[in-house]
Amino acid sequence: MKRNDLEIKMNINGEWKTLMVSPNERLIDTLRNQLSLTGTKEGCAEGECGACTINMNKKAVLACLVLSVQADGAHILTIEGLQNAGKLHPIQSSFLTEFAVQCGYCTPGMIMAGHALINQNPDPDEETVKECISNNLCRCTGYENPVKGIMKSAKIMKEKPHHG
Amino acid sequence: MDKTYTQIGTSCHRIDGIEKVTGQAQFATDLQFKHMLHARILRSPHPHAIVKRIDTSDAEKLPGIKAFASLFEVPKVLQYWFYLRNDQKKKQMFLTDSIVRFVGDPVLAIAGEDLGIVNDALSLIRVEYEVLKAIHTAEEALTQNKVSIHHQGNIAFQVTKEFGHVDKGFESSDIVVENTYHTPRQKHACLEPIGTCVADFHLNGRLTVYSSTQLPHWSKHYLSEAMGLSLNQVRIIKPFTGGAFGGRCGLIHGLEVMSSVLSRKTLRPVKMSFTRQEDFLATEGRHPMKIYMKTGATKDGMIVANDVHILSDSGAYGTHYIGVMADCLSTGAGLYRIPNYRFKGMVVYTNKPMSGAMRGYGNPQMNFAQESQMDMIAHALQMDPMELRLKNYRKAGEIDPVLKEEILSNGLEQCLEKGAASCKWKEKRVAPSSSNVLRKGIGLSIMLHGTGAARALPDPGSATIMINSDGTADLLTAAADEGQGSRTVLAQVAAEILGIDFKDIRVSDTDTDITPLDCGTHGSRQAYCGGLSVQEAAVKARQKILDYASKELNTDEGGLIMASGVICDPSDPAKKITLKHLMQKMQIQDMTLCSQIIESASGIAPAMPGYYGAVFAEVEVNMETGCIKILKLTSAYDVGRALNPEMVKGQITGGGIMGIGFALTEKTVFEKSHVMNPGFSDYRLLRSCDVPKVDPIIIESHEPTGPFGAKGIGEGALVNVASAIANAVYHAAGIRLTDLNMSPENVLRLLNQLP
């Protein structure tokens, strides 16, 4: 711990944690380095690629553009927190069944962007989904299957809302 | 009729999917080790300079700074594995000197306890440079005789080939089309930046490097040479990899060797991760090319002569320029039956970032020129461009002039027919629906790409299969999966032959300590070359299983069948045994035997079969803004046999979108030798809102040498997209774009609305 470190509290994937962070520490570094939550990926460090998308207070945010001190008191959900009791979340299984995953590096960010969207809009149309992930670059798939994955997940969650 | 297959030809979900959707998949960037140091590189601000002195004294005083590795002591890799053939060639592969040759060329690597301290140290290094005159363009490389980038000069490679008699061919031509094309530097832009590794050197002489390489075994060879270690002292482990597209086709300039030197100095694991900016500035990209092409045809539409001159820019170093130029020749001369063909290729060095392997390997540039020429010839002859292709392409049964091999499978005609039917080519071609401002058009192009590199390069493939006592199996392969899904497809091949479910095959991690020699992933080769090795090993294992089963069942093994994990004699229902029971007996119960079935295969593929494709692009050109909107791609590819159809479609769709990027938006912009757009804000990749519908069509021509008839797909899906778009733009707006990107500025210039 350094002298000017600050204490923050965050609810991370359902559990409150008290952490010491430096004032200029980015949330992505706290997640990946302090908490070993390496599912959140870094692709550009300037908010252009979306690989580090997480949910903060149910909204999609880019963990490379948020300082950890800004997340004091926040509810953070990362890709690691989506599965429930050993079962994949519908958006995770939909990405598999719709062949939305190739290399998998953009996948956590893409899934978290889709997850936040479905939270706000349980019945998004294709254009809305495309717009939602327009900040998430994918070099492998060409986006069609990730869009299908999110649409399918919304449908499953509408039919069986307890999954969400 | 084919026999019924249960494992191949089905779209199984990828075997590593769950790790990827849960965040458990560990990429190189995610790796953490105890006592690990972090390293970064100080890079040259000059395009060409001699490093006279590096003063590290201030940086050394920082607590936590542990080691330095300078360009004076770290060899650079100058060639690809073609140069591993003998000791003399190997010497030419490496260079250690004091010269920096592009903005971003590594000068010094620094290792320290954390990244913060290393970043502080970077700002404290003082370097004394003697700045040299720089070469900014390929043309300058030829004219500026006083500036020599490498000791042999600025020409890296040249080649001339002639088939038939080109000048006579033009004499017998009724029409001749002659143009010069320019293609830009495209970046792989895989989402995991190129350039992360962890090197871990132990005092016993063992070096382990975790690296997202496409070529684990060749990387091991390069590192052993660079570090002066024997091959069995070097271990490469490839973690999950966030895309590659050719960008990880060997060691990364400065990455693994510098990290290994730092680890040897400190005896601690050293992690180095390039930023996105470093990826753009200092790793390889697609070769920019200037292609002059003159094509002659008779009035009945037979192409009789082609004259090709290529000037390719390898940048400051570049490892793949020979292979890339060779592919321009083989794909160009191989696609069409042109009796008189001349090819002159020259690769030069400039003081720019290196070029290297990238999806398509020279073919996208060559195809853009060739297929634009074909479109112009069709227009001049008032012939349907599809008909012109059908008249001239090399069919199965003909001899490929470069490979000197018979073409055994070619589904191009079906690609054209099915693609044309699906996109309604004839209707749209005749009557483009156009307004004055928004002009719609449709264009097509075709392509050939080789699968693997048999006989062109050392291209080994190997696999080992071990049957477990519960009837599952382990497959050991170094067929590096960068995300394309080769591990899944190879499991399907093994499962089909062993008569078990693909989920019962565990595919090993890619680790040179446990997986046998494999060339790795390049040249669209893993379904074919990897598949052949797995097939051979699985067939041997199956034979061993049947031999043992026939003894146990007291029957002739020739009559036994294996399916769903059961071995049985169809003529005698009583004679059956599960694979599980059989293997349990063999390995554990029968204490006179206690033997596991372990079978391996290793060797080179019998051929380098071409795979083929036709792309139909529908576009809308805005005559006022110059913007080109892609309405739809219809992409039909002959993949021999689709071992996993949805994964094949994934390649076609993803490759199609990357091809649109090459055509419209992706270009490294230079101000002299400085990259002006080293990031995603200025280097424009297509986003979800930008992409059109892609209609992927699979054609199966059953390549007789392939595993279950399969051949490649990975690269081809990008190759002929730009040419199809250029031809569609011509159909829509009557302008011929010969320079990529087809930016609004370029369109307006041709429409005479810009100077």
XYZ file of N, CA and C in Angstrom, chain A residues 2 32-33 38-46 48-49 51 79-80 82-83 88 92-93 95-99 101-108 111 127 129-145 147, chain B residues 11-14 17-18 20-23 25-27 29-30 32 186-193 241-243 245 276 358 482-484 644 646-647 650-651 653-654 657-658 666 679-681 683 685-689 691 693-694:
330
model
N 0.475 2.161 -0.879
C 1.236 3.409 -0.939
C 0.568 4.467 -0.063
N -8.457 -6.575 -12.803
C -7.569 -7.609 -13.343
C -6.400 -7.914 -12.404
N -5.816 -6.869 -11.832
C -4.587 -7.100 -11.075
C -4.845 -7.377 -9.597
N -9.608 -11.556 -14.615
C -8.981 -11.279 -15.910
C -9.908 -11.550 -17.089
N -11.156 -11.912 -16.783
C -12.135 -12.057 -17.878
C -12.387 -10.743 -18.585
N -12.254 -9.640 -17.886
C -12.391 -8.315 -18.501
C -11.102 -8.001 -19.250
N -11.210 -7.792 -20.569
C -10.015 -7.691 -21.413
C -9.672 -6.260 -21.752
N -8.393 -6.038 -22.002
C -7.963 -4.733 -22.490
C -7.563 -4.862 -23.953
N -8.164 -4.033 -24.809
C -7.837 -4.115 -26.235
C -7.222 -2.855 -26.792
N -7.475 -1.709 -26.140
C -6.951 -0.473 -26.721
C -6.598 0.580 -25.682
N -7.189 0.501 -24.497
C -6.908 1.449 -23.402
C -7.374 2.869 -23.704
N -8.207 3.048 -24.728
C -8.686 4.408 -24.999
C -10.171 4.456 -25.317
N -12.049 2.692 -27.331
C -12.491 2.519 -28.711
C -12.937 1.099 -29.036
N -12.503 0.089 -28.267
C -12.731 -1.294 -28.712
C -13.801 -2.026 -27.918
N -13.611 -4.015 -25.416
C -13.287 -5.327 -24.841
C -13.385 -5.323 -23.316
N -17.845 -10.427 -16.276
C -18.178 -11.688 -16.952
C -18.144 -12.864 -15.970
N -17.256 -12.783 -14.967
C -17.134 -13.887 -14.010
C -18.368 -14.005 -13.128
N -21.537 -13.668 -14.067
C -22.785 -13.943 -14.786
C -23.339 -15.328 -14.508
N -22.472 -16.320 -14.436
C -22.986 -17.670 -14.234
C -23.554 -17.785 -12.819
N -24.570 -21.639 -16.868
C -24.323 -20.469 -17.697
C -25.554 -19.575 -17.711
N -24.701 -16.188 -22.075
C -23.474 -16.964 -22.316
C -23.766 -18.177 -23.191
N -24.838 -18.905 -22.850
C -25.145 -20.100 -23.657
C -25.590 -19.712 -25.058
N -24.464 -17.214 -26.805
C -23.268 -16.926 -27.604
C -22.644 -18.221 -28.124
N -22.733 -19.287 -27.328
C -22.188 -20.573 -27.793
C -23.052 -21.163 -28.898
N -24.365 -21.193 -28.671
C -25.233 -21.895 -29.631
C -25.398 -21.113 -30.930
N -25.184 -19.788 -30.891
C -25.292 -18.984 -32.127
C -23.930 -18.794 -32.805
N -22.913 -19.508 -32.358
C -21.569 -19.411 -32.948
C -21.075 -17.963 -32.952
N -18.906 -16.816 -30.887
C -17.563 -16.762 -30.312
C -16.571 -17.362 -31.295
N -15.528 -16.621 -31.611
C -14.411 -17.252 -32.318
C -13.175 -17.180 -31.411
N -12.387 -16.114 -31.526
C -11.199 -16.093 -30.664
C -11.571 -15.871 -29.205
N -12.663 -15.174 -28.956
C -13.143 -15.029 -27.584
C -12.632 -13.818 -26.835
N -11.795 -13.010 -27.480
C -11.204 -11.888 -26.746
C -12.195 -10.739 -26.577
N -13.044 -10.522 -27.578
C -14.048 -9.462 -27.453
C -15.283 -9.970 -26.719
N -15.371 -11.292 -26.540
C -16.608 -11.911 -26.059
C -17.079 -11.389 -24.689
N -16.217 -11.332 -23.670
C -16.729 -10.845 -22.382
C -17.335 -9.442 -22.473
N -20.648 -9.597 -24.375
C -21.696 -10.192 -23.537
C -22.166 -9.185 -22.483
N -31.833 -3.682 -34.779
C -31.125 -2.403 -34.902
C -30.637 -1.911 -33.541
N -29.900 -3.780 -30.975
C -28.763 -4.619 -30.556
C -27.495 -4.188 -31.291
N -27.635 -3.942 -32.587
C -26.460 -3.508 -33.365
C -25.897 -2.212 -32.812
N -26.796 -1.301 -32.456
C -26.351 -0.030 -31.914
C -25.671 -0.244 -30.554
N -26.269 -1.145 -29.775
C -25.736 -1.417 -28.431
C -24.305 -1.918 -28.489
N -23.978 -2.781 -29.455
C -22.601 -3.314 -29.500
C -21.742 -2.578 -30.527
N -22.209 -1.405 -30.964
C -21.408 -0.689 -31.965
C -20.106 -0.150 -31.366
N -19.993 -0.159 -30.052
C -18.710 0.227 -29.452
C -17.841 -0.996 -29.150
N -18.301 -2.184 -29.528
C -17.520 -3.397 -29.274
C -16.959 -3.908 -30.594
N -15.655 -3.751 -30.770
C -15.052 -4.255 -32.002
C -14.907 -5.768 -31.934
N -15.173 -6.417 -33.051
C -14.913 -7.849 -33.186
C -14.250 -8.042 -34.524
N -13.127 -8.738 -34.550
C -12.382 -8.897 -35.793
C -12.657 -10.252 -36.440
N -13.292 -11.162 -35.714
C -13.448 -12.525 -36.238
C -14.803 -12.761 -36.894
N -15.878 -12.374 -36.230
C -17.202 -12.882 -36.631
C -17.912 -12.038 -37.673
N -17.617 -10.747 -37.727
C -18.415 -9.886 -38.589
C -19.734 -9.477 -37.958
N -19.891 -9.702 -36.666
C -20.979 -9.203 -35.807
C -22.327 -9.912 -35.939
N -22.584 -10.578 -37.033
C -23.929 -11.117 -37.245
C -24.302 -12.103 -36.134
N -23.382 -13.010 -35.815
C -23.714 -14.010 -34.803
C -23.778 -13.449 -33.383
N -24.917 -10.555 -32.662
C -26.249 -9.916 -32.627
C -27.316 -10.992 -32.401
N -22.385 -29.179 -37.179
C -21.899 -27.923 -36.586
C -21.849 -28.051 -35.069
N -20.849 -28.787 -34.583
C -20.694 -28.881 -33.129
C -20.265 -27.525 -32.593
N -20.591 -27.294 -31.338
C -20.140 -26.065 -30.691
C -18.675 -26.202 -30.341
N -17.990 -25.067 -30.308
C -16.540 -25.165 -30.112
C -16.196 -25.721 -28.727
N -15.482 -23.231 -25.933
C -16.429 -22.117 -25.841
C -16.762 -21.710 -24.418
N -16.905 -22.690 -23.531
C -17.328 -22.349 -22.171
C -16.277 -21.492 -21.473
N -14.419 -19.433 -22.865
C -14.428 -18.095 -23.468
C -15.624 -17.258 -23.026
N -16.788 -17.878 -22.806
C -17.948 -17.062 -22.406
C -18.008 -16.833 -20.894
N -17.160 -17.511 -20.144
C -17.167 -17.299 -18.692
C -16.000 -16.437 -18.224
N -15.102 -16.111 -19.130
C -13.927 -15.328 -18.719
C -12.820 -16.182 -18.139
N -11.018 -18.356 -19.837
C -9.947 -18.566 -20.818
C -8.796 -17.617 -20.513
N -7.620 -18.167 -20.360
C -6.455 -17.355 -20.034
C -5.686 -17.024 -21.300
N -5.670 -15.759 -21.644
C -4.877 -15.283 -22.770
C -3.506 -14.858 -22.226
N -2.141 -12.105 -22.148
C -2.225 -10.868 -21.369
C -2.732 -11.123 -19.946
N -3.344 -12.272 -19.715
C -3.912 -12.562 -18.391
C -2.935 -13.277 -17.459
N -0.156 -14.373 -14.928
C 0.546 -13.791 -13.783
C 1.383 -14.907 -13.160
N -2.570 -2.796 -44.516
C -3.688 -3.139 -43.628
C -3.107 -3.789 -42.373
N -3.757 -3.557 -41.247
C -3.303 -4.196 -40.000
C -4.253 -5.325 -39.614
N -3.679 -6.324 -38.950
C -4.483 -7.462 -38.503
C -5.546 -7.004 -37.513
N -5.142 -6.090 -36.620
C -6.073 -5.510 -35.645
C -6.858 -6.587 -34.897
N -6.180 -7.678 -34.555
C -6.851 -8.665 -33.717
C -7.118 -7.984 -32.374
N -8.196 -8.422 -31.707
C -8.615 -7.675 -30.518
C -7.621 -7.809 -29.372
N -6.946 -8.944 -29.275
C -5.820 -9.010 -28.333
C -4.609 -8.439 -29.069
N -4.077 -7.314 -28.606
C -2.978 -6.695 -29.355
C -1.863 -7.702 -29.603
N -5.606 -17.382 -27.640
C -5.095 -16.297 -28.470
C -6.248 -15.485 -29.039
N -6.156 -14.175 -28.871
C -7.242 -13.298 -29.295
C -7.146 -12.878 -30.746
N -7.165 -13.868 -31.648
C -7.087 -13.586 -33.083
C -5.650 -13.454 -33.525
N -4.668 -13.790 -37.657
C -4.796 -13.373 -39.061
C -3.447 -13.181 -39.744
N -1.804 -1.115 -27.757
C -2.405 -1.081 -29.092
C -1.582 -0.195 -30.021
N -0.235 -11.658 -43.671
C -1.575 -11.298 -43.250
C -2.575 -12.027 -44.138
N -6.222 -20.073 -33.151
C -6.180 -18.646 -32.826
C -7.589 -18.098 -32.655
N -8.564 -19.011 -32.724
C -9.954 -18.597 -32.629
C -10.789 -19.153 -33.765
N -10.099 -19.666 -34.795
C -10.833 -20.149 -35.965
C -11.574 -21.442 -35.673
N -17.195 -28.580 -40.317
C -18.104 -27.958 -39.350
C -18.745 -26.763 -40.061
N -21.068 -24.473 -39.664
C -21.250 -23.141 -39.065
C -19.908 -22.437 -38.866
N -18.881 -23.205 -38.559
C -17.560 -22.573 -38.410
C -17.030 -22.112 -39.763
N -18.689 -18.987 -40.394
C -18.073 -17.951 -39.554
C -16.834 -17.373 -40.219
N -16.043 -18.231 -40.867
C -14.862 -17.750 -41.587
C -15.270 -16.902 -42.790
N -18.070 -15.218 -43.297
C -18.667 -13.944 -42.900
C -17.608 -12.993 -42.332
N -16.815 -13.499 -41.397
C -15.792 -12.652 -40.785
C -14.763 -12.190 -41.805
N -16.195 -9.395 -43.980
C -16.220 -8.068 -43.347
C -14.808 -7.469 -43.304
N -13.805 -8.322 -43.037
C -12.425 -7.821 -43.053
C -12.036 -7.374 -44.465
N -9.736 0.585 -44.188
C -8.535 0.253 -43.416
C -7.270 0.610 -44.179
N -4.167 3.750 -33.904
C -5.180 3.418 -32.904
C -6.534 3.271 -33.567
N -7.485 2.732 -32.826
C -8.789 2.446 -33.421
C -9.620 3.700 -33.696
N -9.217 4.841 -33.112
C -10.011 6.035 -33.391
C -9.752 6.538 -34.805
N -7.739 4.495 -37.243
C -7.671 3.356 -38.174
C -9.034 2.692 -38.083
N -11.927 0.324 -38.275
C -12.484 -1.015 -38.490
C -13.997 -0.884 -38.618
N -14.607 -1.811 -39.335
C -16.061 -1.797 -39.421
C -16.664 -2.172 -38.072
N -17.743 -1.514 -37.737
C -18.463 -1.794 -36.497
C -19.803 -2.442 -36.823
N -20.487 -2.863 -35.763
C -21.731 -3.621 -35.983
C -22.740 -2.846 -36.820
N -22.754 -1.509 -36.692
C -23.717 -0.710 -37.443
C -23.319 -0.554 -38.911
N -21.914 -2.990 -40.910
C -21.738 -4.201 -41.724
C -23.023 -4.572 -42.466
N -25.365 -7.426 -44.666
C -25.675 -8.849 -44.591
C -24.672 -9.605 -45.467
N -24.110 -10.675 -44.911
C -23.273 -11.563 -45.722
C -24.024 -12.873 -45.874
